[in-house]
Coordinates of C-alpha atoms and ligand atoms in Angstrom, one line a residue:
M1 CA 6.9 -27.3 -73.5
D2 CA 3.2 -28.4 -73.8
A3 CA -0.1 -26.6 -74.4
F4 CA -0.4 -25.8 -70.7
E5 CA 2.7 -23.7 -70.4
P6 CA 1.7 -20.2 -69.3
T7 CA 2.4 -17.2 -71.5
P8 CA 1.8 -13.5 -71.0
R9 CA -1.3 -13.8 -73.3
D10 CA -3.0 -15.7 -70.5
Q11 CA -2.9 -12.6 -68.3
F12 CA -1.7 -14.4 -65.1
S13 CA -0.6 -12.2 -62.3
F14 CA 0.8 -12.7 -58.8
G15 CA 1.2 -10.4 -55.8
L16 CA 4.7 -9.6 -54.6
W17 CA 3.4 -10.8 -51.2
T18 CA 2.5 -14.2 -52.7
V19 CA 5.7 -15.4 -54.3
G20 CA 7.6 -13.3 -51.8
N21 CA 5.9 -15.1 -48.8
P22 CA 8.8 -16.4 -46.7
G23 CA 6.8 -19.1 -45.0
R24 CA 6.0 -17.4 -41.7
D25 CA 2.8 -18.6 -39.9
P26 CA 1.3 -17.7 -36.5
F27 CA 3.3 -20.6 -34.9
G28 CA 6.6 -20.4 -36.7
E29 CA 9.4 -18.3 -38.1
P30 CA 10.0 -17.9 -41.8
T31 CA 11.5 -20.9 -43.5
R32 CA 12.7 -19.0 -46.7
A33 CA 14.9 -16.0 -47.2
V34 CA 13.1 -12.8 -48.2
V35 CA 13.6 -12.3 -52.0
N36 CA 13.8 -8.7 -53.3
P37 CA 11.0 -7.4 -55.6
T38 CA 13.2 -7.0 -58.6
R39 CA 14.2 -10.7 -58.5
L40 CA 10.6 -11.7 -58.0
V41 CA 9.6 -9.8 -61.1
A42 CA 12.4 -11.4 -63.2
K43 CA 11.5 -14.9 -61.9
L44 CA 7.8 -14.5 -62.5
A45 CA 8.4 -13.4 -66.1
E46 CA 10.6 -16.5 -66.5
C47 CA 7.7 -18.7 -65.4
G48 CA 5.4 -17.1 -68.0
A49 CA 3.4 -14.7 -65.8
W50 CA 2.2 -11.4 -67.2
G51 CA 1.6 -9.1 -64.2
V52 CA 2.8 -8.4 -60.7
N53 CA 0.6 -6.7 -58.1
L54 CA 1.7 -5.1 -54.8
H55 CA 0.8 -3.4 -51.6
D56 CA 2.6 -0.1 -51.0
N57 CA 4.8 -1.7 -48.4
D58 CA 5.6 -4.8 -50.4
L59 CA 7.8 -2.4 -52.4
V60 CA 8.4 0.7 -50.3
P61 CA 9.1 -0.1 -46.6
F62 CA 6.8 1.7 -44.1
G63 CA 8.3 5.0 -43.1
A64 CA 10.8 5.2 -46.0
S65 CA 11.9 8.8 -46.9
A66 CA 10.8 10.3 -50.2
T67 CA 14.4 9.8 -51.6
E68 CA 14.4 6.2 -50.6
R69 CA 11.0 5.7 -52.1
D70 CA 12.0 7.2 -55.4
Q71 CA 15.1 5.1 -55.6
I72 CA 13.2 1.8 -54.9
V73 CA 10.4 2.7 -57.3
G74 CA 13.0 3.6 -60.0
E75 CA 14.8 0.2 -59.7
F76 CA 11.5 -1.6 -59.7
K77 CA 10.4 0.2 -62.9
A78 CA 13.6 -0.8 -64.5
A79 CA 13.0 -4.5 -63.5
L80 CA 9.5 -4.3 -65.1
E81 CA 10.9 -2.9 -68.3
D82 CA 13.7 -5.5 -68.5
S83 CA 11.2 -8.4 -68.0
G84 CA 8.2 -7.0 -69.9
M85 CA 6.0 -7.4 -66.8
V86 CA 3.1 -5.0 -66.0
V87 CA 1.5 -3.9 -62.7
P88 CA -2.2 -4.4 -63.3
M89 CA -3.3 -3.9 -59.7
A90 CA -2.1 -2.2 -56.5
T91 CA -3.4 -2.0 -53.0
T92 CA -2.6 -0.5 -49.5
N93 CA -1.4 -2.4 -46.5
L94 CA -3.9 -1.2 -43.8
F95 CA -3.4 -4.2 -41.5
S96 CA 0.3 -4.8 -40.6
H97 CA 1.2 -1.8 -38.5
P98 CA -0.1 -1.7 -34.9
V99 CA -1.8 1.6 -35.6
F100 CA -4.4 -0.4 -37.5
K101 CA -5.2 -2.8 -34.6
D102 CA -8.8 -1.4 -34.4
G103 CA -9.2 -1.2 -38.2
A104 CA -8.4 1.6 -40.6
Y105 CA -11.4 3.3 -42.3
T106 CA -13.7 2.0 -39.6
A107 CA -11.5 2.6 -36.5
N108 CA -13.0 4.6 -33.7
D109 CA -10.1 7.0 -33.5
P110 CA -10.4 9.8 -36.2
K111 CA -6.6 10.0 -36.3
V112 CA -6.4 6.4 -37.5
R113 CA -9.1 7.0 -40.1
A114 CA -7.3 10.1 -41.3
F115 CA -3.9 8.3 -41.5
A116 CA -5.5 5.4 -43.4
L117 CA -6.9 7.8 -46.0
R118 CA -3.6 9.5 -46.3
K119 CA -1.7 6.2 -46.7
T120 CA -4.2 5.1 -49.3
M121 CA -3.9 8.3 -51.3
D122 CA -0.1 7.7 -51.4
A123 CA -0.6 4.1 -52.4
I124 CA -2.9 5.1 -55.2
D125 CA -0.3 7.6 -56.5
L126 CA 2.3 4.8 -56.4
G127 CA 0.0 2.3 -58.2
V128 CA -0.8 4.8 -60.9
E129 CA 2.8 5.7 -61.3
L130 CA 3.5 2.0 -61.9
G131 CA 0.7 1.7 -64.5
A132 CA -2.0 0.0 -62.3
K133 CA -5.6 0.3 -63.6
M134 CA -7.2 -1.4 -60.6
F135 CA -6.9 -0.7 -56.9
V136 CA -8.0 -3.4 -54.4
F137 CA -9.4 -2.8 -50.9
W138 CA -9.1 -5.7 -48.5
G139 CA -10.4 -4.6 -45.1
G140 CA -8.6 -7.3 -43.1
R141 CA -8.7 -5.3 -39.8
E142 CA -12.1 -3.7 -40.4
G143 CA -13.8 -5.7 -37.8
T144 CA -14.1 -6.6 -34.1
E145 CA -13.6 -8.9 -31.2
A146 CA -15.4 -6.7 -28.6
D147 CA -18.4 -6.0 -30.8
A148 CA -19.9 -3.4 -28.4
C149 CA -17.0 -1.0 -29.2
R150 CA -19.0 0.6 -32.1
D151 CA -22.4 0.4 -33.7
P152 CA -21.8 -1.9 -36.8
R153 CA -24.0 0.5 -38.8
S154 CA -21.5 3.3 -38.2
A155 CA -18.7 1.0 -39.4
V156 CA -20.6 0.6 -42.7
A157 CA -21.1 4.4 -42.9
R158 CA -17.4 5.1 -42.2
M159 CA -16.4 2.6 -44.9
R160 CA -18.8 4.4 -47.3
D161 CA -17.3 7.8 -46.4
A162 CA -13.8 6.4 -47.1
I163 CA -14.6 4.9 -50.5
D164 CA -16.6 7.9 -51.6
F165 CA -13.7 10.2 -50.6
L166 CA -11.1 8.0 -52.4
C167 CA -13.2 7.8 -55.6
E168 CA -13.3 11.6 -55.7
Y169 CA -9.5 11.7 -55.1
V170 CA -9.0 9.5 -58.2
K171 CA -11.3 11.7 -60.2
D172 CA -9.8 14.9 -59.0
N173 CA -6.4 13.7 -60.1
G174 CA -7.6 12.5 -63.5
Y175 CA -6.4 8.9 -62.8
D176 CA -7.7 6.0 -65.0
L177 CA -8.3 3.7 -62.0
R178 CA -11.1 1.6 -60.7
F179 CA -11.7 0.0 -57.3
A180 CA -12.3 -3.6 -56.4
L181 CA -13.5 -4.5 -52.9
E182 CA -12.4 -7.8 -51.4
A183 CA -14.6 -9.5 -48.7
K184 CA -13.5 -11.9 -46.0
P185 CA -15.6 -13.2 -43.1
N186 CA -13.0 -13.4 -40.4
E187 CA -9.2 -13.6 -39.7
P188 CA -7.3 -11.7 -38.5
R189 CA -10.4 -10.2 -36.7
C190 CA -13.0 -12.3 -35.0
D191 CA -15.6 -10.9 -37.4
I192 CA -14.9 -8.6 -40.4
Y193 CA -17.5 -6.1 -41.7
L194 CA -19.0 -6.7 -45.2
A195 CA -18.1 -10.4 -44.9
T196 CA -18.9 -11.8 -48.3
T197 CA -19.0 -10.7 -52.0
G198 CA -22.8 -10.4 -51.6
H199 CA -22.4 -7.9 -48.8
M200 CA -20.0 -6.0 -51.0
L201 CA -22.2 -5.9 -54.0
H202 CA -25.0 -4.3 -52.0
F203 CA -22.6 -1.8 -50.3
I204 CA -21.3 -0.8 -53.8
S205 CA -24.9 0.1 -54.8
T206 CA -24.9 2.7 -52.0
L207 CA -21.8 4.6 -53.2
K208 CA -21.7 8.0 -54.8
N209 CA -19.5 6.7 -57.7
E210 CA -20.8 3.1 -57.9
E211 CA -19.7 2.7 -61.5
M212 CA -16.1 3.0 -60.5
V213 CA -16.3 0.2 -57.9
G214 CA -16.6 -3.5 -58.3
V215 CA -15.5 -6.6 -56.4
N216 CA -12.3 -8.7 -56.0
P217 CA -13.7 -12.1 -54.7
E218 CA -11.2 -14.6 -53.3
V219 CA -11.7 -18.4 -53.5
A220 CA -10.5 -18.9 -49.9
H221 CA -12.6 -16.2 -48.4
E222 CA -15.9 -17.2 -49.8
S223 CA -15.2 -20.9 -49.0
M224 CA -14.3 -20.0 -45.4
A225 CA -17.9 -18.7 -45.1
G226 CA -19.1 -22.1 -46.4
L227 CA -20.4 -20.5 -49.6
S228 CA -20.2 -21.4 -53.3
F229 CA -17.5 -19.3 -54.7
T230 CA -18.7 -19.9 -58.2
H231 CA -22.2 -18.5 -57.4
G232 CA -20.7 -15.4 -55.8
V233 CA -18.5 -14.8 -58.8
A234 CA -21.4 -15.4 -61.2
Q235 CA -23.6 -12.8 -59.3
A236 CA -20.8 -10.3 -59.6
M237 CA -20.3 -11.1 -63.3
E238 CA -24.1 -10.8 -63.9
A239 CA -24.0 -7.4 -62.3
G240 CA -21.0 -6.2 -64.4
K241 CA -19.0 -6.0 -61.1
L242 CA -16.3 -8.6 -61.4
F243 CA -13.4 -6.2 -61.7
H244 CA -10.6 -8.5 -60.4
I245 CA -10.3 -12.0 -58.8
D246 CA -8.1 -13.7 -56.3
L247 CA -7.5 -17.3 -57.2
N248 CA -6.3 -19.9 -54.7
A249 CA -7.6 -23.0 -53.0
Q250 CA -9.2 -23.7 -49.6
R251 CA -10.9 -26.4 -47.6
I252 CA -14.1 -25.2 -46.1
G253 CA -14.1 -24.7 -42.3
R254 CA -10.5 -23.8 -42.0
Y255 CA -8.3 -20.8 -41.5
D256 CA -7.4 -18.8 -44.7
Q257 CA -5.2 -21.3 -46.4
D258 CA -4.3 -19.5 -49.7
L259 CA -3.2 -22.8 -51.3
R260 CA -2.0 -23.3 -54.8
F261 CA -4.9 -22.8 -57.3
G262 CA -6.9 -26.0 -57.9
S263 CA -5.0 -28.0 -55.2
E264 CA -8.2 -28.5 -53.1
D265 CA -11.9 -28.8 -54.2
T266 CA -10.9 -29.4 -57.9
K267 CA -14.6 -29.6 -58.9
Q268 CA -15.3 -26.1 -57.7
A269 CA -12.1 -24.9 -59.4
F270 CA -13.3 -26.5 -62.6
L271 CA -16.7 -24.9 -62.4
L272 CA -15.0 -21.5 -61.6
V273 CA -12.7 -21.7 -64.6
R274 CA -15.6 -22.8 -66.8
L275 CA -17.5 -19.7 -65.7
L276 CA -14.6 -17.3 -66.1
E277 CA -13.7 -18.7 -69.6
G278 CA -17.3 -18.6 -70.6
T279 CA -17.2 -22.1 -72.3
G280 CA -20.7 -22.8 -71.1
G281 CA -21.9 -19.5 -72.7
G282 CA -22.8 -16.2 -71.0
G283 CA -19.6 -14.2 -71.7
R284 CA -16.0 -14.5 -70.7
Y285 CA -14.2 -12.6 -67.9
T286 CA -11.5 -10.6 -69.6
G287 CA -9.6 -9.2 -66.6
P288 CA -6.4 -10.5 -65.0
R289 CA -6.2 -14.0 -63.6
H290 CA -4.6 -13.2 -60.3
F291 CA -3.2 -15.7 -57.9
D292 CA -3.4 -14.7 -54.2
A293 CA -1.8 -17.8 -52.8
H294 CA 1.6 -18.9 -51.4
A295 CA 3.8 -22.0 -51.4
Y296 CA 3.7 -24.5 -48.6
R297 CA 6.0 -23.6 -45.7
T298 CA 8.0 -26.7 -46.5
E299 CA 9.4 -25.2 -49.7
D300 CA 12.7 -23.5 -50.6
E301 CA 12.8 -20.9 -53.4
Q302 CA 12.6 -23.5 -56.1
G303 CA 9.4 -24.8 -54.5
V304 CA 8.0 -21.3 -54.8
W305 CA 8.5 -21.3 -58.6
D306 CA 7.0 -24.8 -58.7
F307 CA 4.0 -23.4 -56.9
A308 CA 3.7 -20.4 -59.3
R309 CA 3.9 -22.6 -62.4
G310 CA 1.5 -25.1 -60.8
C311 CA -1.2 -22.4 -60.3
M312 CA -1.0 -21.3 -63.9
R313 CA -0.8 -24.8 -65.4
T314 CA -3.8 -26.0 -63.4
Y315 CA -5.8 -23.0 -64.6
K316 CA -5.0 -23.8 -68.2
I317 CA -5.6 -27.5 -67.8
L318 CA -9.0 -26.8 -66.3
A319 CA -9.8 -24.3 -69.1
A320 CA -9.1 -27.1 -71.6
R321 CA -11.2 -29.6 -69.7
A322 CA -14.1 -27.1 -69.5
A323 CA -13.9 -26.5 -73.2
A324 CA -14.1 -30.2 -73.9
F325 CA -17.0 -30.6 -71.4
D326 CA -19.0 -27.9 -73.1
A327 CA -18.3 -29.2 -76.6
D328 CA -19.5 -32.7 -75.6
S329 CA -22.7 -33.4 -77.4
E330 CA -24.2 -35.5 -74.6
V331 CA -23.6 -32.6 -72.2
R332 CA -25.2 -30.1 -74.6
A333 CA -28.3 -32.4 -74.9
L334 CA -28.5 -32.7 -71.1
I335 CA -28.4 -29.0 -70.4
A336 CA -30.3 -27.8 -73.5
D337 CA -33.0 -25.2 -72.6
I338 CA -36.5 -26.6 -72.3
R339 CA -38.6 -24.5 -74.6
D340 CA -42.3 -23.8 -74.2
E341 CA -43.8 -21.5 -76.8
T342 CA -46.8 -20.7 -74.7
L343 CA -45.1 -20.1 -71.4
D344 CA -41.7 -18.5 -72.4
P345 CA -43.3 -15.2 -73.5
L346 CA -45.1 -14.9 -70.2
L347 CA -42.0 -15.5 -68.1
G348 CA -39.8 -12.6 -69.2
G349 CA -40.3 -8.9 -69.9
G350 CA -42.1 -7.9 -66.8
Y351 CA -45.7 -8.0 -65.5
S352 CA -49.0 -7.2 -67.2
A353 CA -52.5 -8.1 -66.1
E354 CA -52.9 -10.1 -69.4
K355 CA -49.8 -12.1 -68.6
A356 CA -51.1 -12.8 -65.1
A357 CA -54.4 -14.0 -66.5
A358 CA -52.7 -16.2 -69.1
L359 CA -50.4 -17.7 -66.5
R360 CA -53.5 -18.6 -64.4
A361 CA -55.2 -20.2 -67.5
A362 CA -52.2 -22.1 -68.7
D363 CA -52.5 -25.9 -68.9
I364 CA -49.7 -27.3 -66.6
D365 CA -49.8 -30.9 -65.6
I366 CA -47.7 -30.7 -62.5
D367 CA -47.8 -34.4 -61.8
V368 CA -46.2 -35.1 -65.2
V369 CA -43.6 -32.4 -64.6
A370 CA -42.8 -33.7 -61.1
R371 CA -42.3 -37.3 -62.3
R372 CA -39.7 -36.4 -65.0
G373 CA -36.1 -37.3 -64.1
L374 CA -33.6 -34.6 -64.9
G375 CA -30.5 -36.6 -65.8
Y376 CA -28.3 -34.6 -63.4
E377 CA -26.5 -37.7 -62.1
R378 CA -25.4 -38.5 -65.7
L379 CA -24.5 -34.9 -66.2
D380 CA -22.3 -34.7 -63.1
Q381 CA -20.6 -38.0 -63.8
I382 CA -19.7 -36.9 -67.4
M383 CA -18.3 -33.7 -65.8
M384 CA -16.2 -35.8 -63.4
E385 CA -14.9 -38.0 -66.3
H386 CA -13.8 -34.9 -68.2
L387 CA -12.2 -33.5 -65.1
L388 CA -10.4 -36.8 -64.3
G389 CA -9.2 -37.1 -67.9
A390 CA -11.2 -40.2 -68.7
R391 CA -13.2 -38.5 -71.4
S392 CA -12.2 -35.9 -74.0
Ligands
GLT401 C1 -3.5 -10.4 -47.7 C2 -4.9 -11.0 -47.8 C3 -5.4 -11.1 -49.2 C4 -5.6 -9.8 -49.8 C5 -4.3 -9.0 -50.0 C6 -4.6 -7.6 -50.5 S1 -3.3 -9.0 -48.6 O1 -2.6 -11.3 -48.1 O2 -4.9 -12.3 -47.2 O3 -6.5 -11.8 -49.3 O4 -6.1 -10.0 -51.1 O5 -4.7 -6.7 -49.5
MN402 MN1 -7.0 -11.9 -51.5
MN403 MN1 -6.8 -15.4 -48.4

């Protein structure tokens, strides 16, 4: 047992669909047996996780009767109680059944849109029954191949109608539940609407109950779009909209890999953990650290638990490295704010005609400023040395 062993205090969570992934891919059959949810909960607790998240159909099979549902939910609640695990987040599967082949909330057929709302209301009831405080929306099928099938503006409007409706459903039932929207640029559709966290943030600002709705960014999804995940998360944090997060690893330019957290692009993973932990200042993210990833298809069940422990340990190791980096006096000197008593008051707090005149009159020797080296090579190398364990 070392300092990096996960404990429930770390608030690490996994989806039932992550550690329950049997290793199926588009080219091959499963390589592992399906493990039932009650065993997954017990094993996750053994590994030091705190929470388990689920889609409605990860627990209750599609089409189960009310009696079957109640029995399954009852057994699952007992497993939660035995292990001390919680369900922080729930979501709806709006992508597996063929009825969703043209999307769910944005599908052209009103019957599909109606069924999607009905299925989501049931999934919300299930999540709340299990104690979830967060409900995720991943619109995996909300997109197109034949783009002429609908005006993309009506897709956005339909999505708004759905989220507005469901916010009111939550309020009408007095549930203590917030929504987190998860973007992805493509896969399984050729193009998915509201493709990035930035798209989502603007969309949220158009909702009737915008205070109830934030984002659930995923490392892999933002990286697939070739974007800086850390910047997207930072913008969400700055807007008070980082409600949840999907941690995994991804190489840019590939399919959605959902790899063990930190196993690719470790520098980005370091910068992300540094941001979430707030070691560089600016406030800490206090929500669940959720892993939306799965073990390599080469693994048996033991490999799955190695994978789960690996995600959590890497997060904690990176958090320790980030703390050491931000406590390093050379780093602090390199990133110290440049102060200017004359200019600083002009640059914040909005416009005035006096400030505009003072800015015009200020003495700024741009040649001197342009010649000054910034020391970022040194800064980045020190960061790499912390990251590689050569400096502490
Ligand atoms: C699916 C997807 C994930 C989403 C999950 C929530 S389901 O596995 O690839 O990114 O977060 O619906
Ligand atoms: Mn995800
Ligand atoms: Mn993914």
